[in-house]
């Protein structure tokens, strides 16, 4: 059984929290997330009041303002959303859930292995609710797609559970006898397992049957399919599931077969994320920074991330560069995956500096976080030892010993940040010395 | 390192100035000569604009000091 947790309007709520005004009062008004700078001119998540005016996510900005002239546009807060979402995922993982986040505000996990720990599905849901500490909708179903559909039908205090497989309580002797019988006949167990899977699919199919095909839009690969299906008069998932698969494959190809599988209660297996480590550095820029000053700040952040003890000599596979923009302009976030895992600050800087130019406004704060580590950096010896390398190695060892004796601030270097600034305090900073 | 550390951070200084704003006493030391004075303004488009009148002065004991008058807060600072 798959549990889906849905936090409606998660990105809008985070943006409203960061906007400074009273969040609840703001969300009661017609509010929408403003288009991303440099992106297509469509609104993001919208409040209930905005939906009442016919505004929905993905609508063109001009049409949204025409439908609701009082619509308030909030700048997005992608960095804040990422941070808040990561906190919630870690809380869920703390109850033992192997989570697969689909997007901010929607996460699934398999309850197998948690049922006995928390005392059944209700216990798992109660533990998840306590861990989240924020109102959320819960859906439980045999497949992920059905669980997402169930969560969208649920209310905050009333989870929707499709086909509860809770086993009835039995006394000890009956369980022993049952176990012996199972050991004696392995085939019966296999048959029972298959029957359970088929039973789960049947229950999921029955639950999904009256629901609209528009639910398929939750899968990016199937986003265009509901419109074509509705044009052909196929309005519910039950009608889709009753069609012959050959006809669907003939008309819609692989996407159609995928939708057919989902409507019949099937879905792919969950792919839970690996355990994450948070290695993050931030730099406050008291004066709005851009251009050369920002590049210097980025160099400082790279040095500080590489100097972190938690790195343990590993390379960096991908990082997230984010910034808080000036004048309540929201935040900016860019994920960068290196072509190969790096531990060289010069190459990292070359890869990251070009991303700074995508920033839509000057920054008040710059952040660099490690998203994924690579293998440890190999330090192979050359056939002929280079004197410069030998000197560099001696210098690194000297710095290491100095830091071990006198603390992490024993070896620093002056980093020129903005040498042309008219304010002396902006020109240079102290950074960890990397030999 | 717990955080970035800036260099040349301004430090408070006691300055007695004449009516025209020219420093006469810096930390109790009498000013002998004003070598240079300049005005710096920035961030005027924000809620926290920066407006500073810098003075490079030489005191009677021979010290060369750079002080500035924060025109927003009215305080005096020393900076190198």
Short mmCIF file of C-alpha atoms in Angstrom, two decimals:
data_model
loop_
_atom_site.label_atom_id
_atom_site.label_comp_id
_atom_site.label_asym_id
_atom_site.label_seq_id
_atom_site.Cartn_x
_atom_site.Cartn_y
_atom_site.Cartn_z
CA UNK A 1 0.00 0.00 0.00
CA UNK A 2 1.22 3.45 -0.95
CA UNK A 3 0.64 6.53 1.21
CA UNK A 4 0.43 9.88 -0.55
CA UNK A 5 0.67 13.13 1.39
CA UNK A 6 -0.59 16.26 -0.31
CA UNK A 7 -0.04 19.80 0.95
CA UNK A 8 -2.20 21.93 -1.36
CA UNK A 9 -0.76 25.29 -2.44
CA UNK A 10 2.53 24.57 -0.75
CA UNK A 11 4.59 26.95 -2.88
CA UNK A 12 2.03 29.75 -2.51
CA UNK A 13 1.92 29.28 1.27
CA UNK A 14 5.70 29.46 1.56
CA UNK A 15 5.82 32.56 -0.65
CA UNK A 16 3.06 34.18 1.44
CA UNK A 17 4.94 33.36 4.64
CA UNK A 18 8.05 35.07 3.31
CA UNK A 19 6.14 38.09 2.04
CA UNK A 20 6.04 39.62 5.50
CA UNK A 21 2.29 40.25 5.66
CA UNK A 22 -0.11 38.13 7.75
CA UNK A 23 -0.12 34.84 5.83
CA UNK A 24 -3.67 33.71 6.52
CA UNK A 25 -5.15 37.11 5.71
CA UNK A 26 -3.15 37.20 2.50
CA UNK A 27 -4.25 33.75 1.37
CA UNK A 28 -7.91 34.65 1.88
CA UNK A 29 -7.59 37.25 -0.85
CA UNK A 30 -7.23 36.49 -4.58
CA UNK A 31 -3.51 35.75 -4.75
CA UNK A 32 -1.33 33.97 -7.31
CA UNK A 33 2.35 33.25 -7.70
CA UNK A 34 3.87 35.67 -10.18
CA UNK A 35 5.50 34.30 -13.36
CA UNK A 36 9.12 33.32 -12.96
CA UNK A 37 11.57 35.99 -14.14
CA UNK A 38 12.65 35.18 -17.67
CA UNK A 39 10.09 32.36 -17.92
CA UNK A 40 6.75 32.12 -19.66
CA UNK A 41 4.16 34.66 -18.52
CA UNK A 42 1.84 32.27 -16.70
CA UNK A 43 0.76 32.38 -13.06
CA UNK A 44 1.78 29.70 -10.58
CA UNK A 45 -0.31 28.31 -7.73
CA UNK A 46 -3.41 30.35 -6.87
CA UNK A 47 -5.47 30.85 -3.70
CA UNK A 48 -9.03 29.57 -3.26
CA UNK A 49 -10.37 33.12 -3.63
CA UNK A 50 -8.56 33.43 -6.96
CA UNK A 51 -9.96 30.08 -8.10
CA UNK A 52 -13.44 31.46 -7.43
CA UNK A 53 -12.73 34.05 -10.14
CA UNK A 54 -11.80 31.29 -12.59
CA UNK A 55 -8.05 31.75 -12.25
CA UNK A 56 -6.08 28.50 -12.26
CA UNK A 57 -2.38 27.59 -12.24
CA UNK A 58 -0.75 27.83 -15.65
CA UNK A 59 -3.14 30.52 -16.91
CA UNK A 60 -1.67 33.37 -18.95
CA UNK A 61 -1.02 36.41 -16.79
CA UNK A 62 -3.11 38.73 -18.98
CA UNK A 63 -6.12 36.41 -18.85
CA UNK A 64 -5.77 35.97 -15.07
CA UNK A 65 -5.74 39.74 -14.52
CA UNK A 66 -8.68 40.17 -16.88
CA UNK A 67 -10.69 37.60 -14.91
CA UNK A 68 -9.68 39.02 -11.54
CA UNK A 69 -8.44 42.64 -11.65
CA UNK A 70 -7.82 42.57 -7.87
CA UNK A 71 -5.46 39.61 -8.21
CA UNK A 72 -2.36 40.05 -6.04
CA UNK A 73 0.83 38.62 -7.51
CA UNK A 74 3.39 37.22 -5.09
CA UNK A 75 6.98 36.70 -6.21
CA UNK A 76 7.97 33.04 -5.93
CA UNK A 77 10.33 31.82 -3.24
CA UNK A 78 12.00 28.74 -4.81
CA UNK A 79 14.80 28.64 -2.25
CA UNK A 80 12.34 28.92 0.65
CA UNK A 81 10.14 26.22 -0.90
CA UNK A 82 13.13 23.93 -1.28
CA UNK A 83 14.23 24.49 2.33
CA UNK A 84 10.74 24.01 3.79
CA UNK A 85 10.11 20.93 1.67
CA UNK A 86 13.41 19.37 2.67
CA UNK A 87 12.53 19.93 6.36
CA UNK A 88 9.19 18.15 5.91
CA UNK A 89 10.79 15.24 4.06
CA UNK A 90 13.38 14.79 6.80
CA UNK A 91 10.58 14.75 9.38
CA UNK A 92 8.79 12.02 7.41
CA UNK A 93 12.01 10.05 7.13
CA UNK A 94 12.32 10.29 10.89
CA UNK A 95 9.33 7.92 11.26
CA UNK A 96 11.02 5.39 8.97
CA UNK A 97 9.32 6.31 5.71
CA UNK A 98 11.37 5.88 2.52
CA UNK A 99 9.92 8.86 0.69
CA UNK A 100 9.74 9.61 -3.00
CA UNK A 101 8.99 13.32 -3.44
CA UNK A 102 7.16 14.03 -6.71
CA UNK A 103 7.09 17.81 -6.40
CA UNK A 104 7.01 20.30 -3.51
CA UNK A 105 3.76 19.55 -1.69
CA UNK A 106 3.34 15.95 -2.92
CA UNK A 107 5.20 12.94 -1.56
CA UNK A 108 4.60 9.18 -1.52
CA UNK A 109 6.00 6.31 0.50
CA UNK A 110 5.33 2.59 0.88
CA UNK A 111 3.84 1.48 4.20
CA UNK A 112 5.40 -2.00 4.04
CA UNK A 113 7.73 -2.30 6.98
CA UNK A 114 5.96 0.47 8.90
CA UNK A 115 2.67 -1.27 9.63
CA UNK A 116 3.92 -3.33 12.58
CA UNK A 117 6.13 -0.47 13.78
CA UNK A 118 3.26 2.01 14.08
CA UNK A 119 0.31 -0.37 14.52
CA UNK A 120 -1.43 -0.48 11.15
CA UNK A 121 -2.21 2.09 8.51
CA UNK A 122 -4.00 4.42 10.91
CA UNK A 123 -0.94 4.36 13.14
CA UNK A 124 1.33 5.19 10.23
CA UNK A 125 -0.89 8.10 9.23
CA UNK A 126 -1.01 9.37 12.81
CA UNK A 127 2.78 9.18 13.07
CA UNK A 128 3.18 11.02 9.75
CA UNK A 129 0.72 13.67 10.86
CA UNK A 130 2.59 14.19 14.13
CA UNK A 131 5.91 14.36 12.30
CA UNK A 132 4.73 16.88 9.72
CA UNK A 133 3.20 19.26 12.27
CA UNK A 134 1.28 20.96 9.48
CA UNK A 135 -2.16 20.24 7.98
CA UNK A 136 -1.98 17.79 5.08
CA UNK A 137 -4.22 15.46 3.09
CA UNK A 138 -3.55 11.73 3.19
CA UNK A 139 -4.48 9.13 0.62
CA UNK A 140 -3.70 5.40 0.83
CA UNK A 141 -4.13 3.03 -2.10
CA UNK A 142 -2.48 -0.03 -3.70
CA UNK A 143 -0.85 2.08 -6.45
CA UNK A 144 0.87 5.45 -6.40
CA UNK A 145 -1.50 7.00 -8.95
CA UNK A 146 -4.54 5.87 -6.99
CA UNK A 147 -2.94 7.16 -3.76
CA UNK A 148 -2.42 10.60 -5.31
CA UNK A 149 -6.04 10.57 -6.49
CA UNK A 150 -7.17 9.52 -3.00
CA UNK A 151 -5.16 12.33 -1.39
CA UNK A 152 -6.74 14.87 -3.71
CA UNK A 153 -10.18 13.60 -2.58
CA UNK A 154 -9.28 13.59 1.12
CA UNK A 155 -9.81 16.25 3.74
CA UNK A 156 -7.28 17.28 6.33
CA UNK A 157 -8.79 15.23 9.14
CA UNK A 158 -10.32 12.50 6.98
CA UNK A 159 -7.82 10.42 5.02
CA UNK A 160 -9.10 8.34 2.10
CA UNK A 161 -7.99 4.71 2.36
CA UNK A 162 -8.66 2.55 -0.69
CA UNK A 163 -8.96 -1.14 0.17
CA UNK A 164 -7.69 -1.38 3.72
CA UNK A 165 -5.70 -4.62 3.92
CA UNK A 166 -5.48 -4.65 7.67
CA UNK A 167 -5.40 -8.31 8.73
CA UNK A 168 -7.94 -9.30 11.38
CA UNK A 169 -6.47 -10.13 14.76
CA UNK A 170 -5.98 -13.89 15.35
CA UNK A 171 -4.94 -15.80 18.40
CA UNK A 172 -1.45 -17.29 18.71
CA UNK A 173 -2.38 -20.93 17.96
CA UNK A 174 -4.22 -19.98 14.83
CA UNK A 175 -1.20 -18.00 13.68
CA UNK A 176 1.15 -20.94 14.35
CA UNK A 177 -1.12 -23.32 12.50
CA UNK A 178 -1.41 -20.88 9.68
CA UNK A 179 2.40 -20.52 9.55
CA UNK A 180 2.92 -24.29 9.43
CA UNK A 181 0.40 -24.60 6.67
CA UNK A 182 2.17 -21.87 4.73
CA UNK A 183 5.57 -23.49 5.13
CA UNK A 184 4.11 -26.80 4.04
CA UNK A 185 2.72 -25.34 0.89
CA UNK A 186 4.87 -22.60 -0.65
CA UNK A 187 2.79 -22.60 -3.76
CA UNK A 188 -0.22 -21.53 -1.79
CA UNK A 189 1.71 -18.50 -0.51
CA UNK A 190 2.74 -17.49 -4.00
CA UNK A 191 -0.82 -17.87 -5.21
CA UNK A 192 -2.04 -15.86 -2.25
CA UNK A 193 0.45 -13.08 -3.01
CA UNK A 194 -0.65 -12.96 -6.62
CA UNK A 195 -4.26 -12.89 -5.57
CA UNK A 196 -3.52 -9.99 -3.24
CA UNK A 197 -1.85 -8.00 -6.01
CA UNK A 198 -4.78 -8.69 -8.33
CA UNK A 199 -7.18 -7.77 -5.53
CA UNK A 200 -5.30 -4.50 -4.92
CA UNK A 201 -5.42 -3.63 -8.59
CA UNK A 202 -9.14 -4.37 -8.69
CA UNK A 203 -9.82 -2.15 -5.69
CA UNK A 204 -7.70 0.68 -7.13
CA UNK A 205 -9.51 0.33 -10.48
CA UNK A 206 -12.88 0.48 -8.77
CA UNK A 207 -11.86 3.59 -6.83
CA UNK A 208 -10.50 5.35 -9.90
CA UNK A 209 -13.41 4.45 -12.20
CA UNK A 210 -15.69 7.46 -11.46
CA UNK A 211 -12.83 9.99 -11.33
CA UNK A 212 -12.15 12.33 -14.28
CA UNK A 213 -9.37 11.66 -16.77
CA UNK A 214 -8.00 15.13 -15.89
CA UNK A 215 -6.18 13.41 -13.00
CA UNK A 216 -3.72 12.09 -15.59
CA UNK A 217 -2.32 15.63 -15.82
CA UNK A 218 -0.45 14.90 -12.57
CA UNK A 219 2.01 12.94 -14.73
CA UNK A 220 4.05 15.32 -16.91
CA UNK A 221 4.34 12.71 -19.68
CA UNK A 222 0.53 12.49 -19.88
CA UNK A 223 -0.29 16.19 -19.49
CA UNK A 224 -1.73 16.52 -23.01
CA UNK A 225 -3.71 13.28 -22.99
CA UNK A 226 -6.86 14.28 -21.00
CA UNK A 227 -7.84 16.95 -23.51
CA UNK A 228 -7.69 14.46 -26.41
CA UNK A 229 -9.60 11.86 -24.40
CA UNK A 230 -12.33 14.35 -23.47
CA UNK A 231 -12.69 15.34 -27.12
CA UNK A 232 -13.37 11.67 -27.86
CA UNK A 233 -16.01 11.53 -25.12
CA UNK A 234 -13.89 9.59 -22.62
CA UNK A 235 -14.45 11.55 -19.43
CA UNK A 236 -13.68 9.11 -16.61
CA UNK A 237 -10.85 6.75 -15.83
CA UNK A 238 -13.38 3.89 -15.74
CA UNK A 239 -14.33 4.55 -19.36
CA UNK A 240 -10.63 4.59 -20.26
CA UNK A 241 -10.00 1.31 -18.43
CA UNK A 242 -12.87 -0.41 -20.26
CA UNK A 243 -11.41 0.29 -23.71
CA UNK A 244 -9.44 -2.43 -25.53
CA UNK A 245 -5.72 -1.79 -25.01
CA UNK A 246 -4.95 -2.43 -28.67
CA UNK A 247 -7.23 0.44 -29.70
CA UNK A 248 -5.58 2.75 -27.14
CA UNK A 249 -2.11 1.77 -28.32
CA UNK A 250 -3.16 2.36 -31.92
CA UNK A 251 -4.49 5.86 -31.19
CA UNK A 252 -2.19 7.19 -28.43
CA UNK A 253 0.89 4.96 -28.51
CA UNK A 254 3.02 4.41 -25.40
CA UNK A 255 1.46 7.34 -23.53
CA UNK A 256 -1.99 5.82 -24.03
CA UNK A 257 -0.88 2.43 -22.74
CA UNK A 258 0.68 4.09 -19.71
CA UNK A 259 -2.59 5.91 -18.98
CA UNK A 260 -4.50 2.64 -19.49
CA UNK A 261 -2.23 0.93 -16.94
CA UNK A 262 -2.79 3.75 -14.43
CA UNK A 263 -6.57 3.68 -14.92
CA UNK A 264 -6.53 -0.09 -14.28
CA UNK A 265 -4.93 0.38 -10.88
CA UNK A 266 -1.35 -0.31 -11.91
CA UNK A 267 1.70 1.91 -11.62
CA UNK A 268 5.49 1.70 -11.47
CA UNK A 269 7.29 0.91 -8.24
CA UNK A 270 8.33 3.75 -5.95
CA UNK A 271 11.91 4.92 -6.16
CA UNK A 272 12.66 6.37 -2.73
CA UNK A 273 15.36 8.99 -2.52
CA UNK A 274 18.64 8.25 -0.80
CA UNK A 275 19.47 9.65 2.60
CA UNK A 276 20.60 13.24 2.17
CA UNK A 277 23.29 15.23 3.92
CA UNK A 278 22.91 18.96 4.33
CA UNK A 279 26.11 20.84 3.59
CA UNK A 280 25.27 24.45 2.99
CA UNK A 281 27.05 27.77 3.18
CA UNK A 282 25.58 31.24 2.87
CA UNK A 283 26.99 34.71 2.53
CA UNK A 284 25.10 37.83 3.48
CA UNK A 285 25.72 40.75 1.22
CA UNK A 286 24.80 43.85 3.24
CA UNK A 287 24.94 45.89 0.07
CA UNK A 288 23.09 44.65 -2.98
CA UNK A 289 25.60 42.70 -5.04
CA UNK A 290 25.92 41.80 -8.67
CA UNK A 291 28.65 41.38 -11.27
CA UNK A 292 32.24 41.02 -10.08
CA UNK A 293 31.30 41.37 -6.43
CA UNK A 294 28.89 38.44 -6.71
CA UNK A 295 31.51 36.31 -8.46
CA UNK A 296 33.95 36.97 -5.65
CA UNK A 297 31.31 36.01 -3.15
CA UNK A 298 30.69 32.79 -5.05
CA UNK A 299 34.40 32.00 -4.92
CA UNK A 300 34.32 32.48 -1.17
CA UNK A 301 31.31 30.16 -0.82
CA UNK A 302 33.00 27.45 -2.90
CA UNK A 303 36.09 27.64 -0.69
CA UNK A 304 33.98 27.38 2.44
CA UNK A 305 31.97 24.39 1.16
CA UNK A 306 35.16 22.58 0.16
CA UNK A 307 36.64 23.32 3.58
CA UNK A 308 33.72 21.71 5.42
CA UNK A 309 34.72 18.68 7.47
CA UNK A 310 31.55 16.78 6.48
CA UNK A 311 32.84 16.58 2.89
CA UNK A 312 35.41 13.98 4.00
CA UNK A 313 37.47 14.35 0.83
CA UNK A 314 34.55 13.59 -1.46
CA UNK A 315 33.92 15.32 -4.75
CA UNK A 316 30.73 17.24 -5.49
CA UNK A 317 28.36 15.83 -8.09
CA UNK A 318 25.66 18.52 -8.04
CA UNK A 319 25.04 21.71 -6.11
CA UNK A 320 22.23 24.21 -5.66
CA UNK A 321 23.00 27.88 -6.04
CA UNK A 322 20.36 30.19 -4.59
CA UNK A 323 19.97 33.82 -3.60
CA UNK A 324 17.67 36.14 -1.69
CA UNK A 325 16.92 39.05 -3.99
CA UNK A 326 16.81 42.70 -2.94
CA UNK A 327 13.71 44.68 -2.06
CA UNK A 328 11.54 41.63 -1.22
CA UNK A 329 12.03 40.35 -4.76
CA UNK A 330 11.72 36.75 -3.54
CA UNK A 331 14.42 34.17 -4.04
CA UNK A 332 16.23 32.61 -6.96
CA UNK A 333 17.36 29.00 -7.21
CA UNK A 334 19.44 27.12 -9.76
CA UNK A 335 20.46 23.49 -9.63
CA UNK A 336 23.80 22.73 -11.25
CA UNK A 337 24.98 19.18 -11.99
CA UNK A 338 28.64 19.07 -12.95
CA UNK A 339 29.69 17.06 -15.98
CA UNK A 340 31.96 15.07 -13.72
CA UNK A 341 32.28 15.05 -9.95
CA UNK A 342 34.57 17.91 -8.92
CA UNK A 343 36.64 19.03 -5.97
CA UNK A 344 38.58 21.69 -7.83
CA UNK A 345 37.44 25.21 -6.82
CA UNK A 346 38.64 26.76 -10.10
CA UNK A 347 36.60 24.39 -12.27
CA UNK A 348 33.60 24.68 -9.97
CA UNK A 349 33.77 28.43 -10.22
CA UNK A 350 33.95 28.27 -14.02
CA UNK A 351 30.82 26.11 -14.06
CA UNK A 352 28.87 28.25 -11.59
CA UNK A 353 29.76 31.82 -12.59
CA UNK A 354 27.78 31.60 -15.81
CA UNK A 355 24.67 30.72 -13.78
CA UNK A 356 24.94 33.96 -11.80
CA UNK A 357 24.05 35.87 -14.93
CA UNK A 358 20.60 34.24 -14.86
CA UNK A 359 19.81 35.98 -11.59
CA UNK A 360 16.98 38.45 -12.24
CA UNK A 361 17.99 41.07 -9.63
CA UNK A 362 20.87 41.95 -7.30
CA UNK A 363 21.19 39.67 -4.29
CA UNK A 364 21.16 40.31 -0.56
CA UNK A 365 22.28 36.82 0.29
CA UNK A 366 23.99 34.11 -1.73
CA UNK A 367 23.82 30.40 -0.79
CA UNK A 368 25.58 27.31 -2.03
CA UNK A 369 24.40 23.85 -0.96
CA UNK A 370 25.69 20.41 -1.89
CA UNK A 371 22.89 18.33 -3.35
CA UNK A 372 24.84 15.18 -4.10
CA UNK A 373 28.36 14.03 -3.36
CA UNK A 374 30.55 12.07 -5.77
CA UNK A 375 33.30 9.56 -4.99
CA UNK A 376 36.29 10.66 -2.92
CA UNK A 377 38.81 12.68 -4.92
CA UNK A 378 41.64 10.40 -5.97
CA UNK A 379 45.12 11.73 -5.36
CA UNK A 380 47.27 9.75 -7.77
CA UNK A 381 51.03 10.19 -7.75
CA UNK A 382 52.78 11.12 -10.97
CA UNK A 383 55.68 9.06 -12.31
CA UNK A 384 58.01 12.03 -11.92
CA UNK A 385 57.21 14.19 -8.93
CA UNK A 386 56.60 17.80 -9.83
CA UNK A 387 58.43 20.21 -7.46
CA UNK A 388 55.46 22.59 -7.52
CA UNK A 389 53.12 19.78 -6.49
CA UNK A 390 55.50 18.74 -3.75
CA UNK A 391 55.60 22.30 -2.41
CA UNK A 392 51.82 22.51 -2.62
CA UNK A 393 51.47 19.22 -0.73
CA UNK A 394 53.86 20.45 1.98
CA UNK A 395 51.88 23.68 2.25
CA UNK A 396 48.62 21.76 2.61
CA UNK A 397 50.12 19.59 5.31
CA UNK A 398 51.44 22.67 7.12
CA UNK A 399 48.01 24.28 7.01
CA UNK A 400 46.40 21.09 8.29
CA UNK A 401 48.79 20.93 11.22
CA UNK A 402 48.38 24.63 11.97
CA UNK A 403 44.61 24.26 12.04
CA UNK A 404 44.84 21.18 14.21
CA UNK A 405 46.95 23.12 16.71
CA UNK A 406 45.33 26.56 16.61
CA UNK A 407 41.79 26.04 15.32
CA UNK A 408 40.01 26.35 12.01
CA UNK A 409 40.73 30.08 11.72
CA UNK A 410 44.48 29.67 11.96
CA UNK A 411 45.06 29.89 8.20
CA UNK A 412 43.04 32.46 6.34
CA UNK A 413 43.57 34.47 3.23
CA UNK A 414 42.41 37.89 2.16
CA UNK A 415 39.91 37.54 -0.67
CA UNK A 416 39.39 40.62 -2.79
CA UNK A 417 35.64 40.95 -3.23
CA UNK A 418 35.05 44.33 -4.83
CA UNK A 419 38.35 46.17 -5.18
CA UNK A 420 36.83 49.18 -6.91
CA UNK A 421 34.21 49.84 -4.22
CA UNK A 422 34.07 53.30 -2.73
CA UNK A 423 33.36 51.75 0.67
CA UNK A 424 36.50 50.19 2.19
CA UNK A 425 34.58 47.50 4.08
CA UNK A 426 33.27 46.07 0.80
CA UNK A 427 36.66 45.56 -0.80
CA UNK A 428 38.04 42.46 0.94
CA UNK A 429 37.07 39.55 3.20
CA UNK A 430 38.80 36.78 5.07
CA UNK A 431 38.29 33.26 3.70
CA UNK A 432 39.67 29.79 4.53
CA UNK A 433 43.06 29.22 2.95
CA UNK A 434 43.00 26.33 0.48
CA UNK A 435 46.48 25.12 -0.38
CA UNK B 1 35.01 29.76 10.19
CA UNK B 2 31.52 30.52 11.43
CA UNK B 3 30.93 33.24 8.85
CA UNK B 4 32.59 35.61 6.46
CA UNK B 5 34.71 38.26 8.10
CA UNK B 6 34.96 41.62 6.49
CA UNK B 7 38.06 43.73 6.65
CA UNK B 8 38.17 47.52 7.22
CA UNK B 9 34.96 47.54 9.20
CA UNK B 10 34.17 51.05 10.53
CA UNK B 11 34.65 51.58 14.27
CA UNK B 12 33.04 54.23 16.42
CA UNK B 13 35.17 57.27 17.24
CA UNK B 14 34.58 60.42 19.26
CA UNK B 15 34.87 63.48 17.06
CA UNK B 16 34.19 67.09 17.88
CA UNK B 17 33.39 69.02 14.74
CA UNK B 18 33.05 72.69 13.92
CA UNK B 19 29.82 74.16 12.64
CA UNK B 20 30.80 73.45 9.04
CA UNK B 21 31.35 69.78 9.90
CA UNK B 22 35.16 69.98 9.87
CA UNK B 23 36.67 67.71 12.58
CA UNK B 24 38.52 69.59 15.33
CA UNK B 25 39.17 66.78 17.83
CA UNK B 26 39.50 63.05 17.02
CA UNK B 27 39.57 60.82 20.11
CA UNK B 28 40.67 63.82 22.14
CA UNK B 29 43.56 64.62 19.79
CA UNK B 30 43.52 68.02 18.15
CA UNK B 31 43.37 68.10 14.37
CA UNK B 32 46.28 69.90 12.78
CA UNK B 33 45.48 69.62 9.08
CA UNK B 34 42.66 68.39 6.89
CA UNK B 35 44.32 66.59 4.00
CA UNK B 36 41.25 65.65 2.02
CA UNK B 37 37.47 65.43 2.22
CA UNK B 38 35.01 63.58 -0.01
CA UNK B 39 31.34 62.63 -0.09
CA UNK B 40 30.09 59.10 -0.88
CA UNK B 41 26.45 58.25 -1.52
CA UNK B 42 25.02 54.84 -2.44
CA UNK B 43 21.89 52.71 -2.09
CA UNK B 44 19.81 55.86 -2.35
CA UNK B 45 17.11 53.77 -4.01
CA UNK B 46 16.59 51.61 -0.90
CA UNK B 47 15.22 52.10 2.61
CA UNK B 48 18.76 52.12 3.96
CA UNK B 49 20.69 54.67 1.93
CA UNK B 50 24.40 55.25 2.64
CA UNK B 51 25.61 58.86 2.86
CA UNK B 52 29.05 59.49 4.28
CA UNK B 53 31.30 62.57 4.45
CA UNK B 54 34.89 61.31 4.72
CA UNK B 55 37.72 63.36 6.24
CA UNK B 56 41.41 62.48 6.10
CA UNK B 57 43.05 64.49 8.85
CA UNK B 58 46.46 64.74 10.56
CA UNK B 59 46.43 65.28 14.31
CA UNK B 60 48.94 67.40 16.19
CA UNK B 61 50.65 64.22 17.42
CA UNK B 62 51.31 63.17 13.81
CA UNK B 63 48.63 60.49 13.33
CA UNK B 64 46.91 60.21 9.96
CA UNK B 65 43.26 59.37 10.49
CA UNK B 66 40.40 58.68 8.11
CA UNK B 67 37.06 59.37 9.76
CA UNK B 68 33.61 59.79 8.32
CA UNK B 69 30.38 61.38 9.40
CA UNK B 70 27.35 59.19 8.72
CA UNK B 71 24.90 61.75 7.38
CA UNK B 72 21.96 59.41 7.99
CA UNK B 73 22.58 58.61 11.66
CA UNK B 74 24.78 61.60 12.56
CA UNK B 75 27.48 59.37 14.08
CA UNK B 76 31.23 59.48 13.51
CA UNK B 77 33.30 56.44 12.52
CA UNK B 78 36.97 55.66 11.96
CA UNK B 79 37.99 53.57 8.97
CA UNK B 80 41.23 52.40 7.39
#
